[in-house]
mmCIF file of C-alpha atoms in Angstrom:
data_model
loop_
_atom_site.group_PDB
_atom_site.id
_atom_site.type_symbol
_atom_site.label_atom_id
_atom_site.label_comp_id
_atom_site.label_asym_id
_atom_site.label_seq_id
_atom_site.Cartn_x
_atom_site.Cartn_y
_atom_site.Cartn_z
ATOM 1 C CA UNK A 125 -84.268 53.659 -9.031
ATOM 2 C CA UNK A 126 -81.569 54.230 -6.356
ATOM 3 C CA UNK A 127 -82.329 50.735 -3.999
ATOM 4 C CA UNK A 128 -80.957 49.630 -8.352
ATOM 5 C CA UNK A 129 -78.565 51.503 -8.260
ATOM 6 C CA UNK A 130 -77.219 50.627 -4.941
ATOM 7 C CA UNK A 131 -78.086 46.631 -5.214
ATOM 8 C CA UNK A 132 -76.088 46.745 -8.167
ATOM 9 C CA UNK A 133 -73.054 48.228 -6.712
ATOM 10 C CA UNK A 134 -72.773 45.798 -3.706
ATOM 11 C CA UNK A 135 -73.191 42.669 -6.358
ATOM 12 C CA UNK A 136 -69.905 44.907 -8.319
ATOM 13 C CA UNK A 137 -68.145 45.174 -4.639
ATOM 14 C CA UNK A 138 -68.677 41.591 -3.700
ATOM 15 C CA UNK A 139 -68.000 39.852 -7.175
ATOM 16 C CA UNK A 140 -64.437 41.937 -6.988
ATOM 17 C CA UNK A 141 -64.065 40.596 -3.659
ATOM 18 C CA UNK A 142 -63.815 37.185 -4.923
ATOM 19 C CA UNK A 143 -61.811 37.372 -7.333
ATOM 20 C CA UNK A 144 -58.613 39.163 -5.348
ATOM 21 C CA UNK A 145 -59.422 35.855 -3.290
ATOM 22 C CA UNK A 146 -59.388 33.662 -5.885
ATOM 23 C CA UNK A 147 -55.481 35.194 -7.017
ATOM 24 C CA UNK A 148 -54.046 35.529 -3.853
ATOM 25 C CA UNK A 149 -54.615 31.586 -3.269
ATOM 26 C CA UNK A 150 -52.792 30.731 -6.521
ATOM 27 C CA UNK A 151 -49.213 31.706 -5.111
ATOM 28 C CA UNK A 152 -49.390 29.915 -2.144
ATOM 29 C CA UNK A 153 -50.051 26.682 -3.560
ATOM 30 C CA UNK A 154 -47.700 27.190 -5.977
ATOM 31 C CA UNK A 155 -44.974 28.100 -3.474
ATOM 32 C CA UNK A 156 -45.833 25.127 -1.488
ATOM 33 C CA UNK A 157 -44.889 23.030 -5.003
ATOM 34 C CA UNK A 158 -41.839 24.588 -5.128
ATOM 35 C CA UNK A 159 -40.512 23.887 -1.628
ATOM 36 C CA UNK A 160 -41.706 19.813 -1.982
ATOM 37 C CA UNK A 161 -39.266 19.730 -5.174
ATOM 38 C CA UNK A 162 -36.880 21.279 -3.257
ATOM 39 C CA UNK A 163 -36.856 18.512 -0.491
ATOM 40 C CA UNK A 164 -37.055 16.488 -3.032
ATOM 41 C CA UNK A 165 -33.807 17.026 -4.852
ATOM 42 C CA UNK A 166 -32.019 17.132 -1.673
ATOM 43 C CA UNK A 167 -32.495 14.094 -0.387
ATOM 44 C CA UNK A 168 -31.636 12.554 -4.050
ATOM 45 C CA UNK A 169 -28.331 14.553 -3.599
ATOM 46 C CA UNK A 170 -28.054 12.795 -0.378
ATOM 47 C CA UNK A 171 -28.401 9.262 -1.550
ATOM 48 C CA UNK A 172 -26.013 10.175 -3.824
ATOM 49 C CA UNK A 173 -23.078 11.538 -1.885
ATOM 50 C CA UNK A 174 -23.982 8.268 0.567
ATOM 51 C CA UNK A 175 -23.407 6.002 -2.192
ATOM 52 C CA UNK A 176 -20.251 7.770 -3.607
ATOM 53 C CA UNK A 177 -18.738 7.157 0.070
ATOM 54 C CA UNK A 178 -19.397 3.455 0.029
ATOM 55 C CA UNK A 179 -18.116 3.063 -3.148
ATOM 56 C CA UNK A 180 -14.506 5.070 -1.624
ATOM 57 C CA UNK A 181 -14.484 2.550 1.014
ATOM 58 C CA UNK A 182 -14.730 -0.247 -0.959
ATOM 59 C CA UNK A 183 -12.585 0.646 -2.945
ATOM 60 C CA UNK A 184 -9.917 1.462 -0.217
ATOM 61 C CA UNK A 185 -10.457 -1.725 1.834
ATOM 62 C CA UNK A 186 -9.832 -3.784 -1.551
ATOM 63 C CA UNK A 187 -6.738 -2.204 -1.503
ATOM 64 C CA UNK A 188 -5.797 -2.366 2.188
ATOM 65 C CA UNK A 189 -6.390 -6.292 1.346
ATOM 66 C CA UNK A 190 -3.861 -6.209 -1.246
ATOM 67 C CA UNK A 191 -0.810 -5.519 0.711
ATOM 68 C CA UNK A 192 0.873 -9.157 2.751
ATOM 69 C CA UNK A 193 -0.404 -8.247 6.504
ATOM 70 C CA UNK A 194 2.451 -10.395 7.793
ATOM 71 C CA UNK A 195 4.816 -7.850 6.246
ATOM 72 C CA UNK A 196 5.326 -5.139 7.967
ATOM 73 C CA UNK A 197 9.081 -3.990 8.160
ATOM 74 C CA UNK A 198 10.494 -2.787 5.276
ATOM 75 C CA UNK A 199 13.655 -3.843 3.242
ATOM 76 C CA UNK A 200 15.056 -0.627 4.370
ATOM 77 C CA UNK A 201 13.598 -0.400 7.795
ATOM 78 C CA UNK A 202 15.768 -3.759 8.541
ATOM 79 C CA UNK A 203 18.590 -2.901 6.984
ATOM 80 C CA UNK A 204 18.744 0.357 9.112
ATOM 81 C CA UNK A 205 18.049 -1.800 12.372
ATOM 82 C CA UNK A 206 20.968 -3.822 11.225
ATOM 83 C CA UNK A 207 23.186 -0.780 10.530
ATOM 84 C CA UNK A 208 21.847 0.121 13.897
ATOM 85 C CA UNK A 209 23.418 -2.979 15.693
ATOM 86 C CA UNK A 210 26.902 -3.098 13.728
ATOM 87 C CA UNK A 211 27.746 0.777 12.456
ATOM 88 C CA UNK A 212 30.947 -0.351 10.427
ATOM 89 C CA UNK A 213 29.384 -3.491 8.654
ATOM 90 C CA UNK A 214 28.293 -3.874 5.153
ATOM 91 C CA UNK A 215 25.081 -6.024 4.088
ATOM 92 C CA UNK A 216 27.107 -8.683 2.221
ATOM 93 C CA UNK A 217 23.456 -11.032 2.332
ATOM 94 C CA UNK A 218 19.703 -10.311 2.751
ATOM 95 C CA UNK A 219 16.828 -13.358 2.951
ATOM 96 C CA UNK A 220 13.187 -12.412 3.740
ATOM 97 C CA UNK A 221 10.772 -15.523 4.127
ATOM 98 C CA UNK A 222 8.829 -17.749 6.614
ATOM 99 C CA UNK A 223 10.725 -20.228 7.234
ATOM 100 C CA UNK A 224 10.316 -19.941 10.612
ATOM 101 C CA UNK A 225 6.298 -20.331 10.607
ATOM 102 C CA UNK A 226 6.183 -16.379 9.932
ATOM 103 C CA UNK A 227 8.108 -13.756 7.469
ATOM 104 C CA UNK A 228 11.535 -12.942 9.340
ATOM 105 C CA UNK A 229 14.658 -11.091 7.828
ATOM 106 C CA UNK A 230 17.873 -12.778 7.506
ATOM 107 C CA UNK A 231 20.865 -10.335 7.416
ATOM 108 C CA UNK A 232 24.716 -11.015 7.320
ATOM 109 C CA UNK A 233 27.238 -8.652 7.124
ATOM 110 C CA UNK A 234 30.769 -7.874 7.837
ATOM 111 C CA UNK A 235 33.495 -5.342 9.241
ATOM 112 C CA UNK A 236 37.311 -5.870 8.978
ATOM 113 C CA UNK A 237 37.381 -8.133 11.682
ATOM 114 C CA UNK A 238 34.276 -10.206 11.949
ATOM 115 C CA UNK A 239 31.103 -11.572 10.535
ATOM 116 C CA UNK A 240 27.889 -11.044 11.975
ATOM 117 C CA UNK A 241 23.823 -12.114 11.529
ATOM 118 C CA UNK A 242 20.766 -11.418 12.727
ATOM 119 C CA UNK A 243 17.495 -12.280 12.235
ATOM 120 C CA UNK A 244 14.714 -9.278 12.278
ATOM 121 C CA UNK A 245 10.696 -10.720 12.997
ATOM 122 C CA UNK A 246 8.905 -8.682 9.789
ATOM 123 C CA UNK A 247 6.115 -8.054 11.639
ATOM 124 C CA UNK A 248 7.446 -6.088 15.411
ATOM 125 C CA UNK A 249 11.346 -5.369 14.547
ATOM 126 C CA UNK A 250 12.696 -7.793 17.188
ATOM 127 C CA UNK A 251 16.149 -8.211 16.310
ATOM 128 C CA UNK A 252 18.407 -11.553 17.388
ATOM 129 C CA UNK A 253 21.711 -11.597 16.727
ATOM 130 C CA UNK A 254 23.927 -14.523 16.450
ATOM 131 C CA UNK A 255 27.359 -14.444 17.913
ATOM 132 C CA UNK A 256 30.324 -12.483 15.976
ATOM 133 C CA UNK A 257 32.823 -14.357 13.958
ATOM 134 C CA UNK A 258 35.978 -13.772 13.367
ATOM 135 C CA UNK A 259 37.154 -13.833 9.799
ATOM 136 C CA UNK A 260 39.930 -15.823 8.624
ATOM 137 C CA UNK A 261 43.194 -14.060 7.951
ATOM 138 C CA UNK A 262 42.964 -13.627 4.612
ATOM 139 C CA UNK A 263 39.580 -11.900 4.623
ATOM 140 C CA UNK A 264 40.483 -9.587 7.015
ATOM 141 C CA UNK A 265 41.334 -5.916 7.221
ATOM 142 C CA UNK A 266 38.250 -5.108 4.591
ATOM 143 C CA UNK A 267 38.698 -7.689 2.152
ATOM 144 C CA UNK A 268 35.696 -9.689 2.528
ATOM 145 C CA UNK A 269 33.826 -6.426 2.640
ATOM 146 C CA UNK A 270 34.868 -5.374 0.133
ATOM 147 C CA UNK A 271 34.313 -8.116 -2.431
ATOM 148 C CA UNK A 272 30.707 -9.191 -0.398
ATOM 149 C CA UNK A 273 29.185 -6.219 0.442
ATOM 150 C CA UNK A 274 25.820 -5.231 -1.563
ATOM 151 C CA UNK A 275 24.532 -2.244 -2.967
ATOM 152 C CA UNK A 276 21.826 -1.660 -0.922
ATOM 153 C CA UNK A 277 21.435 2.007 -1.836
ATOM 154 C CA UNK A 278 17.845 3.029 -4.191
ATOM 155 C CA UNK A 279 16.359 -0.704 -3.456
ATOM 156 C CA UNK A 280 12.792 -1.288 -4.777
ATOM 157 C CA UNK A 281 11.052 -2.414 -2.371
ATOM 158 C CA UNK A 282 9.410 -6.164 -1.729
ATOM 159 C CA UNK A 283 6.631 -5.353 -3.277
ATOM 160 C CA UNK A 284 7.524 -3.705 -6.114
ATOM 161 C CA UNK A 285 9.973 -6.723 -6.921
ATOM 162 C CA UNK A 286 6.853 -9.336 -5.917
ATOM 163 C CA UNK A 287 4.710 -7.480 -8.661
ATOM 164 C CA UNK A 288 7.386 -7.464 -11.218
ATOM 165 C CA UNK A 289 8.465 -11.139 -10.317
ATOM 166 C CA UNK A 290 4.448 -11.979 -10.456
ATOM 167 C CA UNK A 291 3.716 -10.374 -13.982
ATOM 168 C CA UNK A 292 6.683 -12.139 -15.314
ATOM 169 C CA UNK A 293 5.516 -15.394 -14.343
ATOM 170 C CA UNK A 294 2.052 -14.825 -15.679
ATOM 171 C CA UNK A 295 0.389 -15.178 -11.774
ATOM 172 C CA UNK A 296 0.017 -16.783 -8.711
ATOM 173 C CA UNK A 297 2.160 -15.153 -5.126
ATOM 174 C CA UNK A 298 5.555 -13.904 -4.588
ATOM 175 C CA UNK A 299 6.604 -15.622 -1.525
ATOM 176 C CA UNK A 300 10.704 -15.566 -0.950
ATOM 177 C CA UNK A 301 12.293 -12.020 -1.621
ATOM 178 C CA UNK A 302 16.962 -12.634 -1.650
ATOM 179 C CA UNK A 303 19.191 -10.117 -2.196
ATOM 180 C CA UNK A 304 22.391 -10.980 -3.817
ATOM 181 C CA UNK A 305 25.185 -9.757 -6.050
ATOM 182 C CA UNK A 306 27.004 -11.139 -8.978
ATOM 183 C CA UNK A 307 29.308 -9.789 -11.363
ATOM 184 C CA UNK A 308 28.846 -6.458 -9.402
ATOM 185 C CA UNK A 309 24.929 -6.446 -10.161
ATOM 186 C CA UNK A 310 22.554 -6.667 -6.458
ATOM 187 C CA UNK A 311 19.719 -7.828 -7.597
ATOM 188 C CA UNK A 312 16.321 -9.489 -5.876
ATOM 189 C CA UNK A 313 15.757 -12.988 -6.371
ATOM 190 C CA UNK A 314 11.950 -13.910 -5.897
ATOM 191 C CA UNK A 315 10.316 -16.600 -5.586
ATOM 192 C CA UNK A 316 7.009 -17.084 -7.435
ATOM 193 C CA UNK A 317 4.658 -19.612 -6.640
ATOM 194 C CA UNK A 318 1.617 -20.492 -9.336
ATOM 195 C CA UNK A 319 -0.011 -24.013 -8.979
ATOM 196 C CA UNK A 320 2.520 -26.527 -8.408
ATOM 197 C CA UNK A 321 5.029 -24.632 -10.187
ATOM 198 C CA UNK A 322 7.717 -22.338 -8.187
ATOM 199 C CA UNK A 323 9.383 -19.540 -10.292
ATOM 200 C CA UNK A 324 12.579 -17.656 -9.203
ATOM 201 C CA UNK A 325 13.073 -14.410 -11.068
ATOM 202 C CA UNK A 326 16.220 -12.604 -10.839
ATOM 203 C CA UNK A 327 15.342 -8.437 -10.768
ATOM 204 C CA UNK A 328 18.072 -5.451 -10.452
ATOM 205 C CA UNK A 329 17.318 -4.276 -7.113
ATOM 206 C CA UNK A 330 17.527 -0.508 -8.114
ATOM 207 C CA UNK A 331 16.039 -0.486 -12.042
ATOM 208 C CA UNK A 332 13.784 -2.740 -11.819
ATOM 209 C CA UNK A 333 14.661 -4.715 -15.230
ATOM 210 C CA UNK A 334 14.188 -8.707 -15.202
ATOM 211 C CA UNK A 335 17.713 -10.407 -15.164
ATOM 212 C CA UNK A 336 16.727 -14.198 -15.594
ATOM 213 C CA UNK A 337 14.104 -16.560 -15.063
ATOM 214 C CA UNK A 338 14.285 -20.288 -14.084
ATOM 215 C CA UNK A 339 11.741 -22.778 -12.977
ATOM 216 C CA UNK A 340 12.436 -25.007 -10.329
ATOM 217 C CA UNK A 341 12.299 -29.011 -11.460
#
């Protein structure tokens, strides 16, 4: 009766054994689960981010691309090396094209006494300057300056005239930027090429608004 009693209890000790075995498995595989999905996730937000960054630089080199690479002096930049050169002369007349086989500025200007130009490369800022002239009688002692001298105070830039000039046309490249006066208005003048047809659209160098438009024969 008591080798029953005591078989029985070791079965009881050992069958209890196995099953605290049995539960304390269970958590570790289901940890292990966890941490894979985990990993998982990451890398996903990974792949992610990556392709979020290419799409950035794509998107920044397209518009890198956009802007003329052979332009690189401003309208104002130029007219401040000018300014530079001759302190008491106005800008009576301002050309940027490439003429030359590459975009250079053409600037005139006068003081009381004489007239002056130089041409600025767009690309490094190397001013040459033509000799002085001397103004005729008449146009002396701040006449000419006067009467020629443009506004060149708030100008939109090049660009901003080229895109105006552009989606006035309907398309195609701005390609000539002048900046003139008449009846007291300075205004851009920009050329607009689109297929065989050229396009010069006149634009109010500080507002923005379209003046005229007239196609070249």
């Amino acid at each position: 009766m008591k080798s029953k009693v005591i078989f029985t209890g070791l079965f009881s000790l050992l069958f209890l054994a196995g099953c605290q075995q049995n539960q304390t498995t269970t958590p570790t595989s289901t940890t292990t689960q966890t941490s894979e999905t985990t990993v998982v996730s990451s890398t996903n937000k990974s792949e992610d981010s990556s392709t979020a960054n290419s799409v950035t630089s794509s998107s920044e080199a397209s518009s890198s691309q956009s802007t003329n690479p052979e332009i690189k002096v401003s309208v104002e930049r130029a007219i401040e090396l000018f300014q530079n050169k001759y302190p008491d002369a106005a800008v009576t007349s301002l050309e940027l094209d490439s003429d030359w086989g590459s975009y250079f500025y053409k600037i005139e200007g006068v003081d009381d006494e004489n007239e002056y130009s130089v041409r600025i490369n767009a690309n490094d800022e190397q001013l040459d300057a033509e000799n002085p002239e001397r103004l005729d009688r008449d146009e002396q002692n701040g006449q000419k300056k006067s009467e020629d001298a443009l506004d060149v105070s708030n100008l939109i830039s090049i660009e901003e005239a080229g895109k105006i000039a552009v989606e006035k046309v309907g398309g195609g490249t701005a390609t000539d930027w002048d900046l003139d006066k008449e009846l007291g208005t300075t205004y851009w003048d920009v050329k607009v090429k689109n297929g065989n047809q050229t396009t010069n659209v006149k634009i109010n160098s500080q507002t923005g608004e379209i003046l005229s438009t007239e196609i070249d024969d």
